[in-house]
Amino acid sequence: MPAKELNKPCMECKDAEFELTVRKRQLCSLCFKRFIAHKVQSRLSVYRAFGLDGPKTQLLLPVSLGVSSSVLLHILNTDRQHRLDNGRPVGYDFKILVIEPSTVAATGIPFDQNYEALQKNFPMHTISRIPFHSIFDYAPEMVGIMKEYAGSKFIDDSTRSNEERLAAFRASISTPTSRTDVDTVLLTRLIVEFAKKSGCESIIWGDSDSRLAAKALAGVAKGRGSSLTWQVSDGMSPWGVRFEYPLRDLYKAELLQYESVCAELSDVVIPDQPPSENVLTKNLSIDELMLRYVQNQGAKYPGVMANVARTANKLNPSASDGAPTCALCASLLGNVKGNSGVTVANQAEDNHSSQFCYGCMRSRPDELC
Ligand SMILES: [Zn+2]
Ligand SMILES: [Zn+2]
Protein backbone atom coordinates (compact mmCIF):
# COMPACT_ATOMS: atom_id res chain seq x y z
CA MET A 1 0.00 0.00 0.00
CA PRO A 2 1.47 3.35 -0.90
CA ALA A 3 2.26 5.63 2.02
CA LYS A 4 -0.22 8.40 2.71
CA GLU A 5 0.44 11.63 0.87
CA LEU A 6 1.22 13.96 3.72
CA ASN A 7 2.19 17.59 3.55
CA LYS A 8 3.98 17.76 6.86
CA PRO A 9 3.96 14.38 8.57
CA CYS A 10 4.10 13.95 12.35
CA MET A 11 7.75 13.42 13.32
CA GLU A 12 6.80 10.52 15.59
CA CYS A 13 4.35 8.26 13.75
CA LYS A 14 4.87 9.73 10.26
CA ASP A 15 1.31 8.60 9.62
CA ALA A 16 -0.65 11.82 10.17
CA GLU A 17 -0.33 15.51 9.53
CA PHE A 18 1.39 17.35 12.32
CA GLU A 19 -0.87 19.59 14.38
CA LEU A 20 1.20 20.84 17.30
CA THR A 21 4.78 21.80 17.95
CA VAL A 22 6.10 20.76 21.32
CA ARG A 23 9.75 21.15 22.36
CA LYS A 24 10.77 21.64 18.74
CA ARG A 25 8.99 18.48 17.63
CA GLN A 26 6.07 18.58 15.24
CA LEU A 27 3.51 16.00 16.31
CA CYS A 28 0.00 14.88 15.47
CA SER A 29 -2.52 15.28 18.29
CA LEU A 30 -2.35 11.58 19.23
CA CYS A 31 1.44 11.53 19.54
CA PHE A 32 1.34 14.87 21.36
CA LYS A 33 -1.11 13.53 23.95
CA ARG A 34 1.03 10.41 24.36
CA PHE A 35 4.13 12.56 24.93
CA ILE A 36 2.40 14.67 27.60
CA ALA A 37 0.79 11.64 29.27
CA HIS A 38 4.13 9.85 29.46
CA LYS A 39 5.61 12.75 31.46
CA VAL A 40 2.80 12.36 34.00
CA GLN A 41 2.74 8.57 34.18
CA SER A 42 6.44 8.26 34.86
CA ARG A 43 5.89 10.48 37.92
CA LEU A 44 3.21 8.16 39.26
CA SER A 45 4.91 4.84 38.46
CA VAL A 46 5.64 4.32 42.16
CA TYR A 47 1.92 3.57 42.62
CA ARG A 48 2.05 0.68 40.17
CA ALA A 49 4.27 -1.49 42.32
CA PHE A 50 1.53 -4.07 42.85
CA GLY A 51 0.28 -6.60 40.33
CA LEU A 52 -3.22 -6.94 38.96
CA ASP A 53 -4.70 -8.26 42.19
CA GLY A 54 -2.52 -6.23 44.52
CA PRO A 55 -3.89 -3.55 46.81
CA LYS A 56 -4.86 -0.34 45.07
CA THR A 57 -3.65 2.95 46.47
CA GLN A 58 -6.38 5.56 46.83
CA LEU A 59 -5.38 8.98 45.59
CA LEU A 60 -7.27 12.25 45.81
CA LEU A 61 -7.28 14.59 42.83
CA PRO A 62 -8.50 18.11 43.67
CA VAL A 63 -9.94 19.61 40.48
CA SER A 64 -10.38 23.38 40.31
CA LEU A 65 -11.92 23.13 36.81
CA GLY A 66 -8.96 25.17 35.61
CA VAL A 67 -6.78 23.94 32.75
CA SER A 68 -4.05 22.15 34.69
CA SER A 69 -6.07 19.96 37.04
CA SER A 70 -8.58 19.15 34.29
CA VAL A 71 -5.80 18.03 31.94
CA LEU A 72 -4.32 15.90 34.74
CA LEU A 73 -7.70 14.27 35.25
CA HIS A 74 -8.00 13.55 31.54
CA ILE A 75 -4.56 11.95 31.41
CA LEU A 76 -5.18 9.75 34.46
CA ASN A 77 -8.61 8.74 33.22
CA THR A 78 -7.34 7.82 29.73
CA ASP A 79 -4.50 5.78 31.20
CA ARG A 80 -6.84 3.95 33.56
CA GLN A 81 -9.22 3.12 30.74
CA HIS A 82 -6.40 1.75 28.54
CA ARG A 83 -5.16 -0.42 31.35
CA LEU A 84 -8.58 -1.80 32.18
CA ASP A 85 -9.27 -2.50 28.49
CA ASN A 86 -5.96 -4.36 28.12
CA GLY A 87 -6.07 -6.24 31.43
CA ARG A 88 -3.00 -4.43 32.73
CA PRO A 89 -2.54 -3.48 36.40
CA VAL A 90 -3.96 -0.08 37.30
CA GLY A 91 -2.18 0.18 40.65
CA TYR A 92 -4.13 3.12 41.95
CA ASP A 93 -7.59 4.54 41.99
CA PHE A 94 -8.47 8.15 42.45
CA LYS A 95 -11.33 10.22 43.76
CA ILE A 96 -12.09 13.70 42.52
CA LEU A 97 -12.72 16.66 44.81
CA VAL A 98 -14.09 19.99 43.65
CA ILE A 99 -14.07 22.90 46.11
CA GLU A 100 -16.82 25.18 44.84
CA PRO A 101 -14.93 27.93 43.02
CA SER A 102 -17.62 30.49 43.90
CA THR A 103 -16.93 29.98 47.62
CA VAL A 104 -13.20 30.58 47.17
CA ALA A 105 -13.19 33.69 45.00
CA ALA A 106 -16.12 35.94 44.21
CA THR A 107 -15.54 35.92 40.46
CA GLY A 108 -19.24 35.75 39.69
CA ILE A 109 -18.52 33.13 37.00
CA PRO A 110 -21.17 30.40 37.11
CA PHE A 111 -19.69 26.92 37.02
CA ASP A 112 -22.64 24.54 37.38
CA GLN A 113 -22.52 23.64 33.69
CA ASN A 114 -18.80 22.90 33.90
CA TYR A 115 -19.43 20.66 36.89
CA GLU A 116 -22.21 18.82 35.07
CA ALA A 117 -19.89 18.29 32.10
CA LEU A 118 -17.28 16.90 34.50
CA GLN A 119 -19.78 14.38 35.87
CA LYS A 120 -20.99 13.48 32.40
CA ASN A 121 -17.54 13.04 30.82
CA PHE A 122 -15.93 11.19 33.73
CA PRO A 123 -18.76 9.02 35.04
CA MET A 124 -16.60 6.19 36.40
CA HIS A 125 -15.16 8.25 39.23
CA THR A 126 -16.46 9.37 42.60
CA ILE A 127 -16.75 13.15 42.42
CA SER A 128 -17.39 15.20 45.57
CA ARG A 129 -18.25 18.86 45.62
CA ILE A 130 -17.84 20.81 48.85
CA PRO A 131 -17.76 24.53 49.67
CA PHE A 132 -14.69 26.24 51.15
CA HIS A 133 -16.57 26.96 54.39
CA SER A 134 -17.05 23.25 55.06
CA ILE A 135 -13.61 23.57 56.66
CA PHE A 136 -15.60 24.09 59.89
CA ASP A 137 -17.02 20.56 59.46
CA TYR A 138 -13.89 18.81 58.16
CA ALA A 139 -11.35 20.51 60.44
CA PRO A 140 -13.33 21.78 63.46
CA GLU A 141 -10.09 22.43 65.36
CA MET A 142 -9.36 25.27 62.92
CA VAL A 143 -11.88 27.59 64.64
CA GLY A 144 -9.75 27.85 67.76
CA ILE A 145 -6.63 28.38 65.63
CA MET A 146 -8.37 31.09 63.57
CA LYS A 147 -9.39 32.91 66.76
CA GLU A 148 -5.86 32.78 68.14
CA TYR A 149 -4.49 33.89 64.81
CA ALA A 150 -6.76 36.86 64.13
CA GLY A 151 -6.99 38.01 67.75
CA SER A 152 -9.58 40.69 68.40
CA LYS A 153 -10.11 41.27 64.66
CA PHE A 154 -12.20 38.10 64.42
CA ILE A 155 -15.14 37.40 66.73
CA ASP A 156 -16.55 33.99 65.90
CA ASP A 157 -20.29 33.49 66.28
CA SER A 158 -21.08 29.79 66.05
CA THR A 159 -24.81 30.48 65.67
CA ARG A 160 -24.13 31.94 62.22
CA SER A 161 -23.73 29.86 59.06
CA ASN A 162 -20.33 28.42 58.20
CA GLU A 163 -20.28 30.68 55.17
CA GLU A 164 -20.70 33.80 57.31
CA ARG A 165 -18.13 32.59 59.83
CA LEU A 166 -15.49 32.05 57.16
CA ALA A 167 -16.32 35.41 55.57
CA ALA A 168 -15.85 37.11 58.96
CA PHE A 169 -12.45 35.50 59.40
CA ARG A 170 -11.29 36.37 55.89
CA ALA A 171 -12.48 39.96 56.34
CA SER A 172 -10.18 40.31 59.35
CA ILE A 173 -7.13 40.01 57.06
CA SER A 174 -6.42 43.26 55.30
CA THR A 175 -4.01 42.92 52.36
CA PRO A 176 -4.53 40.85 49.17
CA THR A 177 -1.23 39.04 49.68
CA SER A 178 -2.12 38.00 53.21
CA ARG A 179 -5.63 36.96 52.25
CA THR A 180 -4.43 34.80 49.35
CA ASP A 181 -1.73 33.40 51.59
CA VAL A 182 -4.08 32.41 54.40
CA ASP A 183 -6.69 31.11 51.93
CA THR A 184 -4.07 28.76 50.49
CA VAL A 185 -3.22 27.47 53.96
CA LEU A 186 -6.90 26.87 54.78
CA LEU A 187 -7.68 25.24 51.42
CA THR A 188 -4.75 22.88 51.82
CA ARG A 189 -6.02 21.92 55.28
CA LEU A 190 -9.55 21.32 53.98
CA ILE A 191 -8.31 19.12 51.13
CA VAL A 192 -6.00 17.18 53.47
CA GLU A 193 -8.82 16.50 55.96
CA PHE A 194 -11.12 15.44 53.12
CA ALA A 195 -8.42 13.07 51.82
CA LYS A 196 -7.99 11.50 55.25
CA LYS A 197 -11.72 11.09 55.84
CA SER A 198 -12.18 9.44 52.46
CA GLY A 199 -9.29 7.01 52.91
CA CYS A 200 -6.83 8.55 50.43
CA GLU A 201 -3.11 8.09 51.07
CA SER A 202 -1.90 10.73 48.65
CA ILE A 203 -3.08 13.96 47.09
CA ILE A 204 -2.12 14.57 43.47
CA TRP A 205 -1.96 18.28 42.79
CA GLY A 206 -2.43 19.75 39.32
CA ASP A 207 0.39 22.32 39.56
CA SER A 208 2.30 22.83 36.31
CA ASP A 209 6.01 23.53 36.23
CA SER A 210 5.18 27.22 35.81
CA ARG A 211 2.92 27.24 38.88
CA LEU A 212 5.51 25.37 41.00
CA ALA A 213 8.19 27.90 40.03
CA ALA A 214 5.83 30.76 40.97
CA LYS A 215 5.05 29.05 44.29
CA ALA A 216 8.74 28.59 45.05
CA LEU A 217 9.54 32.26 44.37
CA ALA A 218 6.45 33.59 46.18
CA GLY A 219 7.05 31.24 49.11
CA VAL A 220 10.49 32.68 49.71
CA ALA A 221 9.20 36.26 49.32
CA LYS A 222 6.51 35.58 51.92
CA GLY A 223 8.85 33.99 54.43
CA ARG A 224 7.41 30.54 53.82
CA GLY A 225 10.61 28.91 52.66
CA SER A 226 10.33 26.10 55.16
CA SER A 227 6.99 24.82 53.83
CA LEU A 228 8.28 24.66 50.24
CA THR A 229 9.35 21.09 50.95
CA TRP A 230 5.75 19.95 50.67
CA GLN A 231 4.26 22.82 48.66
CA VAL A 232 6.61 22.22 45.77
CA SER A 233 8.36 18.85 46.29
CA ASP A 234 6.91 15.34 46.13
CA GLY A 235 6.83 13.58 49.47
CA MET A 236 5.15 13.34 52.84
CA SER A 237 3.24 16.36 54.13
CA PRO A 238 3.10 17.21 57.85
CA TRP A 239 -0.41 15.74 58.03
CA GLY A 240 0.48 12.15 57.18
CA VAL A 241 -0.79 12.33 53.58
CA ARG A 242 1.68 12.29 50.68
CA PHE A 243 1.70 15.18 48.19
CA GLU A 244 2.56 14.50 44.54
CA TYR A 245 2.98 17.00 41.71
CA PRO A 246 2.90 14.84 38.55
CA LEU A 247 2.63 17.84 36.17
CA ARG A 248 6.00 19.16 37.31
CA ASP A 249 7.70 18.46 33.97
CA LEU A 250 5.08 20.31 31.93
CA TYR A 251 4.71 24.00 31.21
CA LYS A 252 1.36 25.73 31.45
CA ALA A 253 1.50 26.45 27.70
CA GLU A 254 1.79 22.70 26.98
CA LEU A 255 -1.25 21.97 29.15
CA LEU A 256 -3.18 24.60 27.21
CA GLN A 257 -2.13 22.86 23.98
CA TYR A 258 -3.35 19.53 25.39
CA GLU A 259 -6.68 21.04 26.32
CA SER A 260 -7.07 22.47 22.81
CA VAL A 261 -7.03 18.97 21.27
CA CYS A 262 -9.29 17.37 23.91
CA ALA A 263 -13.00 17.51 23.09
CA GLU A 264 -13.96 16.03 26.49
CA LEU A 265 -12.49 19.03 28.28
CA SER A 266 -14.02 21.82 26.24
CA ASP A 267 -17.13 22.09 28.45
CA VAL A 268 -15.30 21.29 31.69
CA VAL A 269 -12.53 23.87 31.86
CA ILE A 270 -13.21 27.36 33.14
CA PRO A 271 -10.71 29.44 31.12
CA ASP A 272 -8.24 31.59 33.03
CA GLN A 273 -9.45 35.13 33.34
CA PRO A 274 -7.16 37.33 31.22
CA PRO A 275 -5.07 39.50 33.52
CA SER A 276 -6.63 42.92 33.66
CA GLU A 277 -4.21 45.62 32.62
CA ASN A 278 -6.08 48.07 34.80
CA VAL A 279 -5.36 46.35 38.09
CA LEU A 280 -2.72 48.26 39.99
CA THR A 281 0.30 46.16 40.76
CA LYS A 282 0.02 47.08 44.42
CA ASN A 283 -3.41 45.44 44.54
CA LEU A 284 -2.09 42.12 43.33
CA SER A 285 -0.98 39.48 45.78
CA ILE A 286 2.62 38.31 45.66
CA ASP A 287 1.30 34.95 44.43
CA GLU A 288 -0.44 36.56 41.45
CA LEU A 289 2.56 38.76 40.70
CA MET A 290 4.91 35.79 40.71
CA LEU A 291 2.59 33.74 38.52
CA ARG A 292 2.44 36.56 35.96
CA TYR A 293 6.19 36.95 36.10
CA VAL A 294 6.85 33.24 35.63
CA GLN A 295 4.34 32.99 32.79
CA ASN A 296 5.86 35.97 30.98
CA GLN A 297 9.46 34.98 31.53
CA GLY A 298 8.73 31.27 31.11
CA ALA A 299 7.50 31.96 27.59
CA LYS A 300 10.92 33.47 26.79
CA TYR A 301 13.17 31.25 28.91
CA PRO A 302 11.34 28.01 29.76
CA GLY A 303 14.53 26.30 30.91
CA VAL A 304 15.14 28.87 33.65
CA MET A 305 11.69 28.43 35.17
CA ALA A 306 11.96 24.64 34.92
CA ASN A 307 15.16 24.94 36.88
CA VAL A 308 13.46 26.84 39.72
CA ALA A 309 10.88 24.09 40.23
CA ARG A 310 13.46 21.32 39.78
CA THR A 311 15.79 22.85 42.36
CA ALA A 312 12.96 23.31 44.85
CA ASN A 313 12.02 19.65 44.40
CA LYS A 314 15.43 18.68 45.76
CA LEU A 315 14.76 20.33 49.12
CA ASN A 316 14.67 17.86 51.97
CA PRO A 317 12.46 18.46 54.95
CA SER A 318 14.48 19.39 58.00
CA ALA A 319 14.57 16.79 60.74
CA SER A 320 11.37 17.65 62.53
CA ASP A 321 10.78 14.81 64.96
CA GLY A 322 9.09 16.33 67.95
CA ALA A 323 10.03 19.89 66.93
CA PRO A 324 7.19 22.37 67.47
CA THR A 325 5.23 23.25 64.34
CA CYS A 326 2.97 26.16 63.36
CA ALA A 327 -0.66 25.68 64.49
CA LEU A 328 -1.97 27.14 61.25
CA CYS A 329 0.26 25.84 58.44
CA ALA A 330 2.38 23.12 60.13
CA SER A 331 5.75 24.65 59.20
CA LEU A 332 8.51 24.24 61.73
CA LEU A 333 8.72 26.95 64.36
CA GLY A 334 11.89 28.50 65.63
CA ASN A 335 15.28 28.72 64.00
CA VAL A 336 15.34 26.27 61.19
CA LYS A 337 18.76 25.33 59.93
CA GLY A 338 19.62 23.75 56.64
CA ASN A 339 17.83 24.43 53.42
CA SER A 340 14.80 26.11 54.93
CA GLY A 341 16.57 28.91 56.73
CA VAL A 342 13.99 31.57 55.98
CA THR A 343 12.00 30.79 59.09
CA VAL A 344 13.31 32.69 62.08
CA ALA A 345 12.57 32.52 65.76
CA ASN A 346 9.39 34.23 66.83
CA GLN A 347 10.22 37.02 69.14
CA ALA A 348 6.95 36.43 70.94
CA GLU A 349 5.27 39.81 70.86
CA ASP A 350 2.42 38.43 72.88
CA ASN A 351 1.49 35.17 74.49
CA HIS A 352 -0.07 33.68 71.39
CA SER A 353 2.32 34.40 68.57
CA SER A 354 4.78 31.68 69.50
CA GLN A 355 2.51 29.01 68.05
CA PHE A 356 2.60 30.55 64.55
CA CYS A 357 5.51 30.50 62.14
CA TYR A 358 7.19 33.56 60.64
CA GLY A 359 5.27 33.24 57.35
CA CYS A 360 1.90 33.09 59.09
CA MET A 361 2.79 35.92 61.46
CA ARG A 362 3.52 38.16 58.49
CA SER A 363 0.02 37.57 57.09
CA ARG A 364 -1.65 38.08 60.44
CA PRO A 365 -4.15 40.92 61.01
CA ASP A 366 -1.85 43.74 62.07
CA GLU A 367 -3.43 44.72 65.35
CA LEU A 368 -0.01 44.65 66.98
CA CYS A 369 1.67 47.09 64.64
ZN1 LIG B 1 1.87 11.09 15.25
ZN1 LIG C 1 2.54 28.94 59.75
mmCIF file of N, CA and C and ligand atoms in Angstrom, residues 10-16 27-32, ligand 1:
data_model
loop_
_atom_site.group_PDB
_atom_site.id
_atom_site.type_symbol
_atom_site.label_atom_id
_atom_site.label_comp_id
_atom_site.label_asym_id
_atom_site.label_seq_id
_atom_site.Cartn_x
_atom_site.Cartn_y
_atom_site.Cartn_z
ATOM 1 N N CYS A 10 3.717 13.979 10.927
ATOM 2 C CA CYS A 10 4.097 13.948 12.347
ATOM 3 C C CYS A 10 5.484 13.315 12.449
ATOM 4 N N MET A 11 6.378 13.920 13.229
ATOM 5 C CA MET A 11 7.745 13.419 13.321
ATOM 6 C C MET A 11 7.826 12.096 14.070
ATOM 7 N N GLU A 12 6.774 11.747 14.788
ATOM 8 C CA GLU A 12 6.804 10.523 15.594
ATOM 9 C C GLU A 12 6.252 9.337 14.794
ATOM 10 N N CYS A 13 4.976 9.419 14.408
ATOM 11 C CA CYS A 13 4.353 8.262 13.751
ATOM 12 C C CYS A 13 4.470 8.334 12.226
ATOM 13 N N LYS A 14 4.748 9.506 11.697
ATOM 14 C CA LYS A 14 4.867 9.733 10.257
ATOM 15 C C LYS A 14 3.634 9.274 9.486
ATOM 16 N N ASP A 15 2.523 9.166 10.191
ATOM 17 C CA ASP A 15 1.312 8.601 9.617
ATOM 18 C C ASP A 15 0.146 9.592 9.645
ATOM 19 N N ALA A 16 0.412 10.804 10.112
ATOM 20 C CA ALA A 16 -0.647 11.817 10.173
ATOM 21 C C ALA A 16 -0.008 13.181 10.013
ATOM 22 N N LEU A 27 4.214 17.260 16.050
ATOM 23 C CA LEU A 27 3.511 16.002 16.311
ATOM 24 C C LEU A 27 2.036 16.105 15.933
ATOM 25 N N CYS A 28 1.452 14.929 15.632
ATOM 26 C CA CYS A 28 0.000 14.877 15.467
ATOM 27 C C CYS A 28 -0.610 14.896 16.867
ATOM 28 N N SER A 29 -1.932 15.100 16.953
ATOM 29 C CA SER A 29 -2.516 15.281 18.288
ATOM 30 C C SER A 29 -2.398 14.007 19.116
ATOM 31 N N LEU A 30 -2.465 12.828 18.469
ATOM 32 C CA LEU A 30 -2.348 11.576 19.231
ATOM 33 C C LEU A 30 -0.961 11.433 19.848
ATOM 34 N N CYS A 31 0.068 11.664 19.032
ATOM 35 C CA CYS A 31 1.439 11.531 19.537
ATOM 36 C C CYS A 31 1.736 12.606 20.578
ATOM 37 N N PHE A 32 1.146 13.790 20.382
ATOM 38 C CA PHE A 32 1.337 14.866 21.356
ATOM 39 C C PHE A 32 0.755 14.461 22.712
HETATM 40 ZN ZN ZN B 1 1.866 11.095 15.249
#
